[in-house]
CSV table of C-alpha atoms in Angstrom, one decimal:
chain,number,residue,atom,x,y,z
A,134,MET,CA,93.1,151.4,86.4
A,135,GLU,CA,92.3,149.8,89.7
A,136,ARG,CA,93.5,146.3,90.0
A,137,LEU,CA,91.1,143.4,91.1
A,138,VAL,CA,92.7,141.5,94.0
A,139,THR,CA,91.4,138.1,95.1
A,140,ARG,CA,92.1,137.0,98.6
A,141,MET,CA,92.9,133.3,99.5
A,142,GLN,CA,94.4,131.6,102.4
A,143,GLY,CA,98.1,132.2,102.2
A,144,PRO,CA,99.8,134.8,100.0
A,145,THR,CA,97.8,137.6,98.1
A,146,LEU,CA,97.5,136.8,94.4
A,147,SER,CA,96.7,139.3,91.7
A,148,ALA,CA,94.4,138.6,88.8
A,149,SER,CA,96.9,140.2,86.5
A,150,SER,CA,99.6,137.8,87.7
A,151,PRO,CA,101.0,135.5,84.9
A,152,ALA,CA,100.6,132.5,87.3
A,153,ILE,CA,96.9,132.8,88.0
A,154,LYS,CA,94.2,134.7,86.0
A,155,THR,CA,90.8,135.8,87.3
A,156,GLY,CA,89.0,133.4,85.1
A,157,GLN,CA,91.2,130.5,86.3
A,158,LEU,CA,90.3,131.3,89.9
A,159,ILE,CA,86.6,131.4,89.2
A,160,ALA,CA,86.9,128.1,87.3
A,161,SER,CA,88.8,126.6,90.1
A,162,HIS,CA,86.1,127.7,92.6
A,163,GLU,CA,83.3,126.3,90.4
A,164,ALA,CA,85.1,123.0,90.0
A,165,LYS,CA,85.2,122.6,93.8
A,166,GLU,CA,81.5,123.5,94.2
A,167,ASN,CA,80.4,121.4,91.2
A,168,PRO,CA,82.9,118.5,90.8
A,169,GLU,CA,82.6,116.3,87.8
A,170,PRO,CA,81.1,112.9,88.7
A,171,GLN,CA,83.6,110.1,89.1
A,172,HIS,CA,83.9,107.6,86.4
A,173,PRO,CA,82.5,104.2,87.6
A,174,SER,CA,85.8,102.5,86.7
A,175,ASP,CA,88.0,104.9,88.7
A,176,VAL,CA,89.4,103.8,92.0
A,177,THR,CA,88.1,105.9,95.0
A,178,TYR,CA,91.2,106.9,96.9
A,179,ALA,CA,91.5,107.6,100.6
A,180,TYR,CA,94.5,108.1,102.8
A,181,GLY,CA,96.0,106.5,105.9
A,182,GLU,CA,94.0,103.9,107.7
A,183,ARG,CA,90.9,104.8,105.6
A,184,GLN,CA,92.3,103.7,102.3
A,185,PHE,CA,92.0,99.9,102.8
A,186,PRO,CA,88.3,99.8,104.0
A,187,LYS,CA,87.6,101.7,100.7
A,188,LEU,CA,89.6,99.2,98.7
A,189,VAL,CA,87.9,96.3,100.5
A,190,THR,CA,84.5,97.7,99.4
A,191,GLN,CA,85.6,98.1,95.8
A,192,LEU,CA,87.1,94.6,95.5
A,193,SER,CA,83.6,93.1,95.2
A,194,THR,CA,82.7,95.3,92.1
A,195,GLU,CA,81.4,93.7,89.0
A,196,ASP,CA,83.3,96.2,86.9
A,197,ARG,CA,86.3,94.3,85.5
A,198,VAL,CA,88.3,97.5,84.8
A,199,LEU,CA,87.8,98.8,88.3
A,200,ARG,CA,88.6,95.4,89.8
A,201,TYR,CA,91.9,95.4,87.9
A,202,LYS,CA,92.7,98.9,89.0
A,203,VAL,CA,92.0,98.1,92.6
A,204,VAL,CA,94.2,95.0,92.7
A,205,THR,CA,97.0,96.8,90.9
A,206,CYS,CA,96.7,99.6,93.5
A,207,ILE,CA,96.9,97.0,96.3
A,208,ALA,CA,99.9,95.2,94.8
A,209,GLU,CA,101.7,98.6,94.7
A,210,LEU,CA,100.7,99.5,98.2
A,211,PHE,CA,101.9,96.2,99.5
A,212,GLU,CA,105.5,97.2,98.6
A,213,LYS,CA,105.5,98.9,102.0
A,214,GLU,CA,105.2,96.7,105.1
A,215,GLU,CA,103.1,99.3,107.0
A,216,ASN,CA,100.4,99.1,104.3
A,217,ILE,CA,100.3,95.3,104.7
A,218,HIS,CA,99.6,95.7,108.4
A,219,ALA,CA,96.9,98.3,107.7
A,220,SER,CA,95.3,96.0,105.1
A,221,ILE,CA,95.1,93.1,107.6
A,222,ARG,CA,93.5,95.4,110.2
A,223,ALA,CA,90.9,96.4,107.6
A,224,GLY,CA,90.1,92.7,106.8
A,225,LEU,CA,91.3,92.8,103.2
A,226,THR,CA,93.0,89.4,103.1
A,227,LYS,CA,89.9,87.2,102.7
A,228,PRO,CA,88.1,89.2,100.0
A,229,LEU,CA,91.4,89.6,98.1
A,230,SER,CA,92.0,85.9,98.2
A,231,LEU,CA,88.7,85.3,96.5
A,232,LEU,CA,90.1,87.0,93.4
A,233,LEU,CA,92.8,84.3,93.1
A,234,LYS,CA,90.2,82.6,90.9
A,235,ASP,CA,89.1,85.7,89.0
A,236,GLU,CA,88.4,85.1,85.3
A,237,ASP,CA,90.8,87.8,84.3
A,238,PRO,CA,94.5,86.5,84.3
A,239,SER,CA,95.8,90.0,84.9
A,240,VAL,CA,93.7,90.3,88.1
A,241,ARG,CA,95.0,86.9,89.2
A,242,GLU,CA,98.6,88.0,88.5
A,243,ARG,CA,98.3,91.2,90.6
A,244,VAL,CA,96.5,89.4,93.4
A,245,SER,CA,99.1,86.6,93.6
A,246,LYS,CA,101.9,89.2,93.5
A,247,ALA,CA,100.2,91.0,96.4
A,248,PHE,CA,100.2,87.8,98.4
A,249,VAL,CA,104.0,87.3,97.7
A,250,SER,CA,104.5,90.6,99.5
A,251,MET,CA,102.3,89.5,102.4
A,252,CYS,CA,104.3,86.3,102.8
A,253,LYS,CA,107.4,88.4,103.4
A,254,ILE,CA,106.2,89.3,107.0
A,255,GLY,CA,105.2,87.1,109.8
A,256,MET,CA,101.9,88.9,110.4
A,257,GLY,CA,101.0,88.4,106.7
A,258,ARG,CA,101.7,84.7,106.7
A,259,ALA,CA,99.7,84.2,109.9
A,260,ASP,CA,96.7,86.1,108.5
A,261,MET,CA,96.8,84.1,105.3
A,262,VAL,CA,96.7,80.9,107.4
A,263,ALA,CA,93.9,82.3,109.6
A,264,ARG,CA,91.8,83.4,106.6
A,265,GLU,CA,92.3,80.0,104.9
A,266,VAL,CA,94.1,81.4,101.9
A,267,MET,CA,96.7,78.7,101.5
A,268,PRO,CA,94.3,75.8,100.5
A,269,ARG,CA,93.5,77.9,97.4
A,270,TYR,CA,97.1,77.7,96.2
A,271,PRO,CA,97.1,74.3,94.4
A,272,GLN,CA,94.7,75.8,91.8
A,273,LEU,CA,97.2,78.5,91.0
A,274,TRP,CA,99.9,75.9,90.2
A,275,LEU,CA,97.9,75.0,87.1
A,276,ASP,CA,97.2,78.6,86.0
A,277,SER,CA,97.7,79.4,82.3
A,278,ASN,CA,99.5,82.6,83.4
A,279,VAL,CA,103.2,81.8,84.1
A,280,SER,CA,103.5,84.8,86.4
A,281,VAL,CA,100.6,83.5,88.6
A,282,ARG,CA,102.3,80.2,88.9
A,283,LEU,CA,105.7,81.8,89.7
A,284,HIS,CA,104.1,84.1,92.3
A,285,ALA,CA,102.2,81.1,93.9
A,286,PHE,CA,105.4,79.1,94.4
A,287,THR,CA,107.4,82.1,95.5
A,288,ALA,CA,104.8,82.6,98.3
A,289,LEU,CA,105.4,79.0,99.4
A,290,LYS,CA,109.2,79.5,99.2
A,291,LEU,CA,108.8,82.4,101.6
A,292,PHE,CA,106.5,80.3,103.9
A,293,ALA,CA,109.2,77.6,104.0
A,294,GLN,CA,111.9,80.0,105.3
A,295,THR,CA,110.8,79.3,108.9
A,296,ILE,CA,110.3,76.0,110.6
A,297,ASP,CA,106.8,77.1,111.7
A,298,GLY,CA,106.0,77.9,108.1
A,299,ILE,CA,107.2,74.5,106.9
A,300,LYS,CA,105.1,72.8,109.5
A,301,THR,CA,102.1,74.8,108.4
A,302,LEU,CA,102.6,73.6,104.8
A,303,VAL,CA,102.9,70.0,106.0
A,304,ARG,CA,99.7,70.4,108.0
A,305,LEU,CA,97.9,71.7,105.0
A,306,ASP,CA,99.2,68.8,102.9
A,307,LEU,CA,100.9,71.1,100.5
A,308,VAL,CA,104.5,69.8,100.6
A,309,GLY,CA,103.7,66.4,99.0
A,310,LYS,CA,101.6,68.2,96.4
A,311,VAL,CA,104.5,70.5,95.5
A,312,VAL,CA,106.6,67.3,94.9
A,313,ALA,CA,104.0,66.0,92.5
A,314,GLN,CA,103.9,69.3,90.6
A,315,SER,CA,107.7,69.3,90.1
A,316,VAL,CA,107.4,66.8,87.2
A,317,HIS,CA,104.5,68.6,85.6
A,318,GLU,CA,105.8,72.1,85.4
A,319,SER,CA,107.3,72.9,82.0
A,320,THR,CA,108.6,76.4,82.6
A,321,SER,CA,112.1,76.4,84.0
A,322,SER,CA,111.8,79.6,85.9
A,323,VAL,CA,108.8,78.2,87.8
A,324,LEU,CA,110.3,74.8,88.3
A,325,ALA,CA,113.4,76.4,89.8
A,326,VAL,CA,111.3,78.0,92.5
A,327,ILE,CA,109.5,74.7,93.1
A,328,LEU,CA,112.8,73.1,93.8
A,329,ASP,CA,113.7,76.0,96.1
A,330,VAL,CA,110.4,75.4,98.0
A,331,LEU,CA,111.4,71.7,98.5
A,332,HIS,CA,115.0,72.7,99.4
A,333,ASN,CA,113.7,74.9,102.2
A,334,ALA,CA,111.1,72.4,103.4
A,335,LEU,CA,113.5,69.4,103.5
A,336,ARG,CA,115.2,71.0,106.6
A,337,GLU,CA,112.2,69.8,108.7
A,338,ARG,CA,111.7,66.1,109.5
A,339,SER,CA,107.9,65.9,108.9
A,340,ALA,CA,108.3,67.7,105.5
A,341,LEU,CA,111.1,65.4,104.5
A,342,LEU,CA,108.9,62.4,105.3
A,343,SER,CA,106.1,64.0,103.2
A,344,CYS,CA,108.5,64.4,100.3
A,345,LEU,CA,109.6,60.8,100.5
A,346,ALA,CA,106.0,59.6,100.6
A,347,ALA,CA,105.3,61.7,97.5
A,348,GLY,CA,108.1,60.0,95.6
A,349,ALA,CA,110.6,62.9,95.8
A,350,VAL,CA,113.7,60.8,95.3
A,351,MET,CA,112.6,59.5,91.9
A,352,LYS,CA,111.2,62.8,90.8
A,353,MET,CA,114.5,64.6,91.7
A,354,LYS,CA,116.3,61.8,89.8
A,355,SER,CA,114.2,62.5,86.7
A,356,LEU,CA,115.2,66.1,86.8
A,357,LEU,CA,119.0,65.3,86.8
A,358,ILE,CA,118.8,65.1,83.0
A,359,SER,CA,117.1,68.4,82.5
A,360,GLU,CA,118.6,70.6,79.7
A,361,ASP,CA,118.6,73.5,82.2
A,362,PRO,CA,121.8,73.5,84.4
A,363,GLU,CA,120.0,75.3,87.2
A,364,ILE,CA,117.4,72.5,87.4
A,365,ARG,CA,120.1,69.8,87.4
A,366,HIS,CA,121.9,71.7,90.1
A,367,LYS,CA,118.8,72.2,92.3
A,368,ALA,CA,117.6,68.6,91.8
A,369,ALA,CA,121.0,67.3,92.9
A,370,LYS,CA,121.0,69.6,96.0
A,371,ASN,CA,117.6,68.2,97.0
A,372,LEU,CA,118.9,64.7,96.6
A,373,TYR,CA,121.7,65.6,99.0
A,374,LEU,CA,119.2,66.7,101.6
A,375,LEU,CA,117.0,63.7,101.0
A,376,SER,CA,120.0,61.4,101.4
A,377,LEU,CA,120.8,62.8,104.9
A,378,SER,CA,117.9,60.7,106.2
A,379,VAL,CA,118.3,56.9,106.5
A,380,GLU,CA,115.1,56.4,104.4
A,381,GLY,CA,116.1,58.8,101.6
A,382,LYS,CA,119.6,57.4,101.4
A,383,ALA,CA,118.4,53.8,101.1
A,384,GLU,CA,115.8,54.7,98.4
A,385,ALA,CA,118.3,56.7,96.4
A,386,ILE,CA,120.9,53.9,96.4
A,387,GLN,CA,118.3,51.3,95.5
A,388,ASN,CA,117.0,53.3,92.5
A,389,GLY,CA,120.1,54.1,90.6
A,390,VAL,CA,120.7,57.6,91.8
A,391,VAL,CA,124.4,57.0,92.4
A,392,ALA,CA,125.0,56.3,88.7
A,393,GLU,CA,123.1,59.3,87.6
A,394,LEU,CA,125.1,61.6,89.9
A,395,LEU,CA,128.4,60.1,88.8
A,396,GLY,CA,127.4,61.1,85.2
A,397,LEU,CA,126.9,64.7,86.4
A,398,LEU,CA,130.5,64.9,87.6
A,399,LYS,CA,131.5,65.7,84.0
A,400,ASP,CA,128.9,68.4,83.6
A,401,THR,CA,130.2,71.7,82.2
A,402,ASP,CA,128.5,73.7,84.9
A,403,SER,CA,130.5,74.0,88.1
A,404,GLU,CA,127.4,74.3,90.3
A,405,VAL,CA,126.1,71.1,88.9
A,406,ARG,CA,129.4,69.3,89.6
A,407,ALA,CA,129.4,70.7,93.1
A,408,SER,CA,125.8,69.6,94.0
A,409,ALA,CA,126.3,66.2,92.4
A,410,SER,CA,129.6,65.5,94.2
A,411,GLY,CA,128.0,66.7,97.5
A,412,ALA,CA,125.1,64.3,97.1
A,413,LEU,CA,127.6,61.5,96.3
A,414,ALA,CA,129.7,62.3,99.4
A,415,SER,CA,126.5,61.9,101.5
A,416,LEU,CA,125.3,58.7,99.8
A,417,THR,CA,128.7,56.9,100.0
A,418,ILE,CA,128.5,56.9,103.8
A,419,ALA,CA,126.5,53.7,103.1
A,420,ILE,CA,128.4,50.5,102.2
A,421,GLU,CA,126.3,49.7,99.1
A,422,ALA,CA,126.9,53.2,97.6
A,423,LYS,CA,130.7,52.8,98.1
A,424,ARG,CA,130.5,49.5,96.2
A,425,GLN,CA,128.5,51.1,93.4
A,426,VAL,CA,131.0,53.8,92.9
A,427,VAL,CA,133.9,51.4,92.9
A,428,GLU,CA,132.2,49.1,90.3
A,429,SER,CA,131.0,52.1,88.2
A,430,GLY,CA,134.2,52.3,86.2
A,431,MET,CA,134.2,56.1,86.9
A,432,LEU,CA,136.8,56.4,89.6
A,433,ALA,CA,139.2,58.1,87.1
A,434,LEU,CA,136.6,60.8,86.5
A,435,VAL,CA,136.1,61.2,90.3
A,436,THR,CA,139.8,61.6,90.9
A,437,SER,CA,140.3,64.0,88.0
A,438,LEU,CA,138.1,66.5,89.9
A,439,LEU,CA,140.7,66.9,92.5
A,440,ASN,CA,142.0,69.5,90.1
A,441,ASP,CA,138.7,71.3,89.6
A,442,SER,CA,138.8,75.1,89.6
A,443,TYR,CA,135.8,75.2,92.0
A,444,ASP,CA,136.9,74.7,95.7
A,445,GLN,CA,133.5,73.3,96.7
A,446,VAL,CA,133.9,70.5,94.1
A,447,VAL,CA,137.4,69.7,95.4
A,448,LEU,CA,136.1,69.5,99.0
A,449,ASN,CA,133.2,67.2,98.0
A,450,ILE,CA,135.5,65.0,95.9
A,451,VAL,CA,138.0,64.6,98.8
A,452,GLN,CA,135.2,63.6,101.1
A,453,LEU,CA,133.9,61.2,98.5
A,454,ILE,CA,137.4,59.6,98.0
A,455,GLY,CA,137.6,59.2,101.8
A,456,ASN,CA,134.3,57.4,101.9
A,457,VAL,CA,135.0,55.1,98.9
A,458,ALA,CA,138.5,54.3,100.3
A,459,GLU,CA,136.7,52.5,103.2
A,460,ASN,CA,135.9,49.8,100.6
A,461,SER,CA,139.0,47.5,100.3
A,462,THR,CA,139.0,47.5,96.5
A,463,GLY,CA,138.4,51.2,96.4
A,464,ARG,CA,141.3,51.8,98.8
A,465,GLN,CA,143.7,49.7,96.6
A,466,THR,CA,142.5,51.6,93.4
A,467,LEU,CA,142.8,55.0,95.0
A,468,GLY,CA,146.1,54.4,96.8
A,469,SER,CA,148.0,56.2,94.1
A,470,LEU,CA,146.3,59.5,95.2
A,471,ILE,CA,148.2,59.7,98.5
A,472,PRO,CA,150.7,62.3,97.3
A,473,GLN,CA,148.0,64.5,95.8
A,474,ILE,CA,145.8,64.2,98.9
A,475,SER,CA,148.9,65.0,101.0
A,476,ASN,CA,149.3,68.2,99.1
A,477,LEU,CA,145.7,69.1,99.9
A,478,THR,CA,146.4,68.9,103.6
A,479,GLN,CA,148.2,72.2,103.0
A,480,SER,CA,145.3,73.8,101.3
A,481,SER,CA,144.4,77.4,102.2
A,482,HIS,CA,140.8,76.2,102.8
A,483,GLU,CA,140.4,74.8,106.3
A,484,ASN,CA,137.6,72.4,105.3
A,485,ILE,CA,139.6,70.9,102.5
A,486,GLN,CA,142.6,70.5,104.9
A,487,LYS,CA,140.3,68.5,107.3
A,488,ALA,CA,138.8,66.4,104.6
A,489,ALA,CA,142.2,65.6,103.1
A,490,ASN,CA,143.7,64.6,106.4
A,491,ASN,CA,140.7,62.3,107.0
A,492,ALA,CA,141.0,60.8,103.5
A,493,LEU,CA,144.7,60.3,103.9
A,494,THR,CA,144.2,58.4,107.2
A,495,ILE,CA,141.8,56.0,105.4
A,496,LEU,CA,144.0,55.6,102.3
A,497,LYS,CA,147.0,54.7,104.4
A,498,TRP,CA,145.1,52.2,106.7
A,499,LYS,CA,146.3,48.7,106.6
A,500,PRO,CA,144.2,45.7,107.7
């Protein structure tokens, strides 16, 4: 019997082949000639530079299912930097930002996630500023969806990684608003990112002043009693940065921050002890803070941490002792530490050696 042979581009295939039957080839041909109509809730895909203009068009759809599929697709595409560049060229940023207030929390979650990816590159951050996306962010901080809030503050954290980005947040009056939100956020994972935003921003003078004006010192102080050790640690770290300024140091000393930080020196978490002792070492540069430490009745606790297992704590405590020893009463009380501090001058850690030598000089000083 003569075999029927169907010719296609590429290799010759027989209808009797187990891989492809004659009926399958005909059905395949008919499917190409008469494709089934696309379901209205399906994403229309394109490739290369053409895909983003297609997605821009579909973003404005009234179909909630399609809208969700489109933003999910965009969030996935944004995992590659070249796709973010292509989306910016296609003008996607502005229409995508309008969906930050979509009624569907799942859509808002995907869109806010996409903007986190955009914030990872300079071109993305610049386009978000140019398209006035950032002023929409305060509304996201109050979103009922925790993931949306987390994404929103993560985007700001990425912005605050550069000095230009910090200055942009200050110009848009977002830094002070972040400070205010720090005492209203109830989810620890989100609050931790808020504190990271402030930690990054406090490196820049104008942002620091914005934080002080928004009451950052007192708000960070209130977080020192959080049940979450990560929050206590990050709040103390921010107090350290605030205290590097004359204004922040004075406000902290006047409002009982020294006593709160001293209490954290007995915290069971080593990172909390490290950040609290670091903030105290900064604050006790001021005469009034030295006095407060001496009169606190907690010098025994302070000196006990010279034996802490965490080297950063030991370093901070040695610096703190050196500062407090500049107070005459403090020097008399701490004089018995001279042998222990002398041993630390032989530490394997260079910074501890330097701090110990400095503290030793002060402890041995005679008027």
